[in-house]
XYZ file of N, CA, C and O in Angstrom:
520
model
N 0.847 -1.181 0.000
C 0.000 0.000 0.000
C 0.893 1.244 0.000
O 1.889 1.253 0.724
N 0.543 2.465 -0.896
C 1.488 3.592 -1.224
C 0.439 4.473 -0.074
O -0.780 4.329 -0.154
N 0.990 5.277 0.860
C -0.321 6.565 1.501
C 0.946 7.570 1.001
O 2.108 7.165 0.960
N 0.627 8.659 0.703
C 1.066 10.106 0.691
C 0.195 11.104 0.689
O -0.946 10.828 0.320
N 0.494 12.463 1.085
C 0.041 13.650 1.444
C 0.651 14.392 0.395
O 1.834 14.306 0.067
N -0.492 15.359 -0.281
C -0.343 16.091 -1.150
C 0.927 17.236 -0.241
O 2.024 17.601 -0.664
N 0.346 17.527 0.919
C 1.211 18.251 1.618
C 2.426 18.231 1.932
O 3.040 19.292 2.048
N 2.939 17.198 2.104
C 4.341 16.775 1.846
C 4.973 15.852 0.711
O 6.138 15.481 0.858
N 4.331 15.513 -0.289
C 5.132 15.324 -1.469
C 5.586 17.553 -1.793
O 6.729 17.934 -2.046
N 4.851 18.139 -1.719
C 5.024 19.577 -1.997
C 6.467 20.033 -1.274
O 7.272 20.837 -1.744
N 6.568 19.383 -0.141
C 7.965 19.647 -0.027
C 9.190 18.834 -0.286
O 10.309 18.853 0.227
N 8.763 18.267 -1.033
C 9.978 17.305 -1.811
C 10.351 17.436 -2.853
O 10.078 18.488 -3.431
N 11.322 16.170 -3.686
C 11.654 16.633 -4.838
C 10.501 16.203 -6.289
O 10.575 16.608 -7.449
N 9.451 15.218 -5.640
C 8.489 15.806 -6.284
C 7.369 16.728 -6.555
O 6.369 16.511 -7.240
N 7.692 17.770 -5.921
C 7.449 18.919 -6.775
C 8.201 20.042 -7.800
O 9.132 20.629 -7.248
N 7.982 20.373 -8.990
C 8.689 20.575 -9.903
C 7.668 21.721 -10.557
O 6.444 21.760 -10.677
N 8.690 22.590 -10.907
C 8.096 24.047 -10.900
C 8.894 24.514 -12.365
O 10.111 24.692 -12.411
N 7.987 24.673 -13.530
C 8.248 25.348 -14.453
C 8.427 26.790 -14.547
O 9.015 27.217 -13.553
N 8.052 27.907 -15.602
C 7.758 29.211 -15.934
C 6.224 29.163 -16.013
O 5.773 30.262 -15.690
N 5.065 28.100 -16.391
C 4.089 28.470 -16.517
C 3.031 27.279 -15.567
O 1.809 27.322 -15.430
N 3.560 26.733 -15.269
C 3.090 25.827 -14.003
C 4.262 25.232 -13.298
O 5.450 25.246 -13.618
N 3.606 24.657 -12.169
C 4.165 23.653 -11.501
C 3.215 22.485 -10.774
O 2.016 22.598 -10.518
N 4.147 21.237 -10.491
C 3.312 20.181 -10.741
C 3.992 18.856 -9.642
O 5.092 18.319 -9.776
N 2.825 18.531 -8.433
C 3.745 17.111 -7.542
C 3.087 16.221 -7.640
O 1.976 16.013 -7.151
N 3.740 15.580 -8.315
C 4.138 14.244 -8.728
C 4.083 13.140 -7.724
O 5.045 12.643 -7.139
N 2.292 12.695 -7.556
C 2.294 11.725 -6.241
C 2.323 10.499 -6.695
O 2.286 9.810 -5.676
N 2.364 9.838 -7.564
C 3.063 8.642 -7.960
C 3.649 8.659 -9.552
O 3.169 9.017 -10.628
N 4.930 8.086 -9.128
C 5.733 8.160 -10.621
C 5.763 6.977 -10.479
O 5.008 6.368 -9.721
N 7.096 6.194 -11.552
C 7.206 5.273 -12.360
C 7.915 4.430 -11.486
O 7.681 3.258 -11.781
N 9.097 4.595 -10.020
C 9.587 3.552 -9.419
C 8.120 3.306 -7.912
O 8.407 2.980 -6.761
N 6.855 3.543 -8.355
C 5.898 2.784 -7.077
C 5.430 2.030 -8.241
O 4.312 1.631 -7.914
N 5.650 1.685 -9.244
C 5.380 0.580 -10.305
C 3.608 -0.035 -9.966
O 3.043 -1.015 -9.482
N 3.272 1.334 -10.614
C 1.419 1.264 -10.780
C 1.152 1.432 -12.323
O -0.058 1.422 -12.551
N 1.719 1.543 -13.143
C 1.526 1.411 -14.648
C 1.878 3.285 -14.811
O 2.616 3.648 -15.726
N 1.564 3.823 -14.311
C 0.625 5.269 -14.511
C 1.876 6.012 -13.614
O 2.892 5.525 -13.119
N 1.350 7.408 -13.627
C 1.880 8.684 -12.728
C 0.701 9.152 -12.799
O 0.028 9.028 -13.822
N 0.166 9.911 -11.458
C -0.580 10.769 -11.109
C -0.104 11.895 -10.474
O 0.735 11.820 -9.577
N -0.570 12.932 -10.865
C -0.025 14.525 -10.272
C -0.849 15.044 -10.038
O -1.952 14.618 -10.381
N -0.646 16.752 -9.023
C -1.776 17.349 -9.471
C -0.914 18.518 -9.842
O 0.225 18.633 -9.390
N -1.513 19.487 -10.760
C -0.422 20.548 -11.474
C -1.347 21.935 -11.211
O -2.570 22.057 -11.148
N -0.465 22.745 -11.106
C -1.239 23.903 -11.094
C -0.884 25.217 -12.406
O 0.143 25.896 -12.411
N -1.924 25.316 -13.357
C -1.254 26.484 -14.220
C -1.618 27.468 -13.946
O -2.733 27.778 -13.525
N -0.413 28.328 -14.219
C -0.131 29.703 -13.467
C -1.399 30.432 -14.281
O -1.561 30.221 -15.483
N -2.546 31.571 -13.286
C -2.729 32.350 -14.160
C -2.716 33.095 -15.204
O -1.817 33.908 -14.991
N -3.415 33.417 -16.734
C -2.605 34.364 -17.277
C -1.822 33.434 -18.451
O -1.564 34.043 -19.489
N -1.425 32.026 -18.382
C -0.419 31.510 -19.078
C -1.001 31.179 -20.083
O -2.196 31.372 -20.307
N -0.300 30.701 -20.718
C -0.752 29.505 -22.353
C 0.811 28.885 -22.063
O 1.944 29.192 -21.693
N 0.107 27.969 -22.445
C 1.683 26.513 -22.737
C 1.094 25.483 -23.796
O -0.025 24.974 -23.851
N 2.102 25.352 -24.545
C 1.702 24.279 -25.678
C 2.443 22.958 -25.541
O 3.648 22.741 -25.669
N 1.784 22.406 -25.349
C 2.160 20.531 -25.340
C 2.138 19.546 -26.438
O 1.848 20.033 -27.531
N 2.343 18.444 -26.418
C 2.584 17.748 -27.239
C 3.163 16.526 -26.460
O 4.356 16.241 -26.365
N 2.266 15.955 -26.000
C 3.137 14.121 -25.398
C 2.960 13.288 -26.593
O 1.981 12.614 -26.913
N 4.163 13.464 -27.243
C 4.564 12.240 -28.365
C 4.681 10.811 -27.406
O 4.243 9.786 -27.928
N 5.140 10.735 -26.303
C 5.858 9.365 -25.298
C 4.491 9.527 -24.639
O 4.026 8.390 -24.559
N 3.903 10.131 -24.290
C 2.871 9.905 -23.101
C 1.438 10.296 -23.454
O 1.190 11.127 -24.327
N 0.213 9.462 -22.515
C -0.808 9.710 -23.355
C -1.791 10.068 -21.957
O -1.826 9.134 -21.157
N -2.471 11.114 -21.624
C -2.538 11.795 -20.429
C -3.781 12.101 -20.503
O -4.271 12.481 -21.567
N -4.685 11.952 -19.070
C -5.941 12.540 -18.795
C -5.734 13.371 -17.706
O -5.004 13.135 -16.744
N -6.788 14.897 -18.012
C -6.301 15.957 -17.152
C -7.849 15.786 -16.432
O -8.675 15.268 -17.184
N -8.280 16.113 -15.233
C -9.599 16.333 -14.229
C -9.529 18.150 -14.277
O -8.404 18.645 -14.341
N -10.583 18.958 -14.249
C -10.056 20.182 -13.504
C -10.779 19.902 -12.464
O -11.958 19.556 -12.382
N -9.508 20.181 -11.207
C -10.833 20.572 -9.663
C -10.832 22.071 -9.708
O -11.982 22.332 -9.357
N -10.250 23.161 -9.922
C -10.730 24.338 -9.901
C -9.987 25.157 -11.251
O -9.064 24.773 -11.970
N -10.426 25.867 -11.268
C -9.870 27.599 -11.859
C -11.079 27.093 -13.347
O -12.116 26.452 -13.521
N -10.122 27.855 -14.092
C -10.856 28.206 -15.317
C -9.866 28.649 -16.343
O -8.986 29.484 -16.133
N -10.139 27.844 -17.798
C -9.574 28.412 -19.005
C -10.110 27.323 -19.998
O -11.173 26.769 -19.721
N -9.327 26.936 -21.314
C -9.346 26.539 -22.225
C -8.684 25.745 -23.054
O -7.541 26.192 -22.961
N -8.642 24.752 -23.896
C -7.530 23.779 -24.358
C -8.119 24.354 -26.101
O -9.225 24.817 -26.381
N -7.085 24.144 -26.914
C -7.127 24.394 -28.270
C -6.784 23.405 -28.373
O -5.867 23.081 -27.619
N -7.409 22.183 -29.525
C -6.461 21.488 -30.434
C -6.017 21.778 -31.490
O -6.850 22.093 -32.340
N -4.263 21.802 -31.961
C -3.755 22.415 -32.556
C -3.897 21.353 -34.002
O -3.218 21.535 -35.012
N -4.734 20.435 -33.879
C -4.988 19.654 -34.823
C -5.814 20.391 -35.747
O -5.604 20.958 -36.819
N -6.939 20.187 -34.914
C -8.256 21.111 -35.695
C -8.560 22.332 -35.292
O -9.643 22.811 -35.629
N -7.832 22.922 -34.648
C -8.453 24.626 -34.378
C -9.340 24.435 -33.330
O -9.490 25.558 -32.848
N -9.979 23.680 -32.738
C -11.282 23.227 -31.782
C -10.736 23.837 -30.627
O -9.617 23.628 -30.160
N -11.536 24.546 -30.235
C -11.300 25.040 -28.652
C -12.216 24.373 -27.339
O -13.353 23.984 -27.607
N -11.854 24.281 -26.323
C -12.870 23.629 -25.125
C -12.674 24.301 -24.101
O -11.519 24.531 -23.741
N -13.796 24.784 -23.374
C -13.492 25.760 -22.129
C -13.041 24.853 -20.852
O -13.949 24.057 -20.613
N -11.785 24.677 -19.816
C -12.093 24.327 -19.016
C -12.227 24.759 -17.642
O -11.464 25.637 -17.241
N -13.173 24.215 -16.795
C -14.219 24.200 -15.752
C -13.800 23.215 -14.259
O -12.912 22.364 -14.199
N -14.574 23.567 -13.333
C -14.402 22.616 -12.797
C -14.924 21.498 -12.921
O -16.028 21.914 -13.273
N -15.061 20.187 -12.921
C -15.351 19.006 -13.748
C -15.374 18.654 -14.708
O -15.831 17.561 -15.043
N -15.065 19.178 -15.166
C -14.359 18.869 -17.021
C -13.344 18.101 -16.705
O -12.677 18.222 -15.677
N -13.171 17.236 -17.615
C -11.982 15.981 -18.010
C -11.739 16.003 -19.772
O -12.576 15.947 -20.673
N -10.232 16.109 -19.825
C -9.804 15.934 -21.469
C -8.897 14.990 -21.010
O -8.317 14.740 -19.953
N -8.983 14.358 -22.604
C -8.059 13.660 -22.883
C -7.119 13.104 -23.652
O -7.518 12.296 -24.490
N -5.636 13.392 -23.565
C -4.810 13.594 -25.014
C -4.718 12.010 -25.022
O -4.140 11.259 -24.237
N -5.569 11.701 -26.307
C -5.171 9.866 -26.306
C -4.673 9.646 -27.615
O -4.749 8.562 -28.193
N -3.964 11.079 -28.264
C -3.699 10.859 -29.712
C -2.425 11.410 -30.112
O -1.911 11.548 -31.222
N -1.845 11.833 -28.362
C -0.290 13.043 -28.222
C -0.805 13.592 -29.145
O -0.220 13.428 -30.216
N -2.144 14.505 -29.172
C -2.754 15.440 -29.869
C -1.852 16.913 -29.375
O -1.546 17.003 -28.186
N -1.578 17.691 -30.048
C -1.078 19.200 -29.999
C -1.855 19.992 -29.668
O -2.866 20.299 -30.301
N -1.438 20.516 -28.453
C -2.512 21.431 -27.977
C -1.903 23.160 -27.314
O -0.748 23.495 -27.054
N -2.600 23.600 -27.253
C -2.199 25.118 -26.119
C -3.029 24.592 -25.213
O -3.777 23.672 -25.545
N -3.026 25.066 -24.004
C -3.900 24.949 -22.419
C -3.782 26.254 -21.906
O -2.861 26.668 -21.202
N -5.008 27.031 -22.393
C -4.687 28.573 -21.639
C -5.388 28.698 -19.994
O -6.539 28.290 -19.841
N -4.687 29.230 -18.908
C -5.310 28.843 -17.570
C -5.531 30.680 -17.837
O -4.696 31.403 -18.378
N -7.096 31.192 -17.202
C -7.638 32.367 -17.545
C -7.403 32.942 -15.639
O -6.803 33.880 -15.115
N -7.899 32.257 -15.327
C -7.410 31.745 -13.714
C -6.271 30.477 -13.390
O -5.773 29.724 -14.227
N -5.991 30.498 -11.670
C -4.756 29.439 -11.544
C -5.964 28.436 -11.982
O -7.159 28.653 -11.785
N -5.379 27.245 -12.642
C -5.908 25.670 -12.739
C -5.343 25.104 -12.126
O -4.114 25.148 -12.154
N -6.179 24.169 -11.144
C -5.933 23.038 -9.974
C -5.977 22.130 -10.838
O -7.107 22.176 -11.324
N -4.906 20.671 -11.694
C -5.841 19.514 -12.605
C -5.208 18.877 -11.584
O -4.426 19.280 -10.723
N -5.843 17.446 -11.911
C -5.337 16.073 -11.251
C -5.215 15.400 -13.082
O -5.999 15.396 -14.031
N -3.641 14.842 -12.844
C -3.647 14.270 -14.374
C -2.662 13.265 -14.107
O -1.672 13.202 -13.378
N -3.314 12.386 -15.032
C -2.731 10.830 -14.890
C -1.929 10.624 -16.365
O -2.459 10.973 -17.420
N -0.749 10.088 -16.313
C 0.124 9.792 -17.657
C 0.593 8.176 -17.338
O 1.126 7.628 -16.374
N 0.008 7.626 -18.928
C 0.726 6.750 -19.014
C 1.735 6.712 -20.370
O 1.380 7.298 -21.393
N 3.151 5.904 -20.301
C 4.068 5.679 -19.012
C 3.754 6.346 -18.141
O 2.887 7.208 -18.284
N 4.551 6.068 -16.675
C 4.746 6.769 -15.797
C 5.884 7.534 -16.147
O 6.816 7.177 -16.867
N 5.704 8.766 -15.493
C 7.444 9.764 -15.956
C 8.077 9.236 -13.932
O 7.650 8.801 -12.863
N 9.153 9.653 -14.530
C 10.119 9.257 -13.356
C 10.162 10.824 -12.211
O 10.631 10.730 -11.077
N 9.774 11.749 -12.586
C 9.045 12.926 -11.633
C 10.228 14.137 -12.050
O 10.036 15.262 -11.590
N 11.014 13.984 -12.612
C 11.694 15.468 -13.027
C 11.793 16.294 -14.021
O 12.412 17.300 -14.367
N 10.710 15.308 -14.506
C 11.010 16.078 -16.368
C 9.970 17.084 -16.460
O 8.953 17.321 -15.808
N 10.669 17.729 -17.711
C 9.848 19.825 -17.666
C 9.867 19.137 -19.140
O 10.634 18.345 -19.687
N 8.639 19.820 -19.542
C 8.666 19.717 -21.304
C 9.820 20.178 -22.265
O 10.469 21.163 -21.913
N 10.066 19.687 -23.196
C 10.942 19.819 -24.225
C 10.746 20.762 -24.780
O 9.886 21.481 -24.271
N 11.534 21.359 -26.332
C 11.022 22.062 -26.944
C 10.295 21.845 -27.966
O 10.096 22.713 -28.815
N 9.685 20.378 -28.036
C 8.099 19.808 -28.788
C 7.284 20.194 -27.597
O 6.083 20.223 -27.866
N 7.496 20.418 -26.691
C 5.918 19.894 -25.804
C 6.187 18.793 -24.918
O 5.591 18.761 -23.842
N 7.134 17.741 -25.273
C 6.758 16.764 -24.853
C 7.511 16.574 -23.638
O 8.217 17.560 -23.427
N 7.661 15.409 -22.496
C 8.465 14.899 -21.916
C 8.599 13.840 -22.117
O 7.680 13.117 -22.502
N 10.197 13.315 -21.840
C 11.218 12.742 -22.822
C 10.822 10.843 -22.095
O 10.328 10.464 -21.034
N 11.064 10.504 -22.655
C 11.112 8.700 -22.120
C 12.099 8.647 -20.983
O 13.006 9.475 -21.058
N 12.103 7.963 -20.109
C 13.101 7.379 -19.634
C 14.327 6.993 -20.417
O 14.391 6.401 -21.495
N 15.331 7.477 -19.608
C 16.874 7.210 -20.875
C 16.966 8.282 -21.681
O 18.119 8.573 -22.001
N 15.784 9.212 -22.268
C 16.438 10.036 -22.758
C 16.388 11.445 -22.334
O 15.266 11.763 -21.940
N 17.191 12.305 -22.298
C 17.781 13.319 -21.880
C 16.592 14.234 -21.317
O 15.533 14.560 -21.853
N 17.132 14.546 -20.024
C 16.255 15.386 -19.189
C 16.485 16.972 -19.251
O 15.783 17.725 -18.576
């Protein structure tokens, strides 16, 4: 059985803090559950564009407010609190947070908890360069 506290993974080294969010990482890839679950917060104000080529990710919102573009089709989606997306296609996207966004988001692989996106969007596999 894994127990952790959002409250103190926050003071560890899984939490990991970009320019336009930051994000702790309550199960990665060595508690060997298939998955990583986080919860991330995007900074007010931001846009960030993603792209998980390696990873294929469902986001929850529990709070704030903004919007996801797919950079596939131009399609925009407002998100809310209870709204759930899901990149199951390492679909290209922007994620604009209009307010902070609270998500809870699950990736499979699991990431190993230090990786910051690339300059695709993506984060990198295990083994390759962090």
């Amino acid at each position: 059985m894994i127990v952790r506290s959002l409250q103190a993974a926050e003071r560890s080294r899984r939490r990991v803090v970009s320019q336009t969010w930051e994000s702790t990482r309550l199960i990665l890839k060595d508690d060997n559950m298939g998955f990583s679950f986080h919860i991330t917060t995007m900074y007010a104000g931001t846009e960030t564009r993603m792209c998980y080529r390696n990873h294929l990710e469902a986001v929850y919102c529990i709070s704030g407010e903004g919007e996801i573009r797919d950079l596939n089709t131009n399609e925009v989606h407002q998100i809310r609190p209870g709204t759930i997306y899901v990149l199951d296609k390492h679909d290209p996207h922007v994620l604009t947070a209009r307010t902070a966004l609270q998500l809870a988001c699950v990736f499979n692989p699991p990431v190993t908890g230090r990786e910051v996106h690339d300059e695709t969007g993506a984060y990198p596999l295990e083994g390759e360069p962090v």
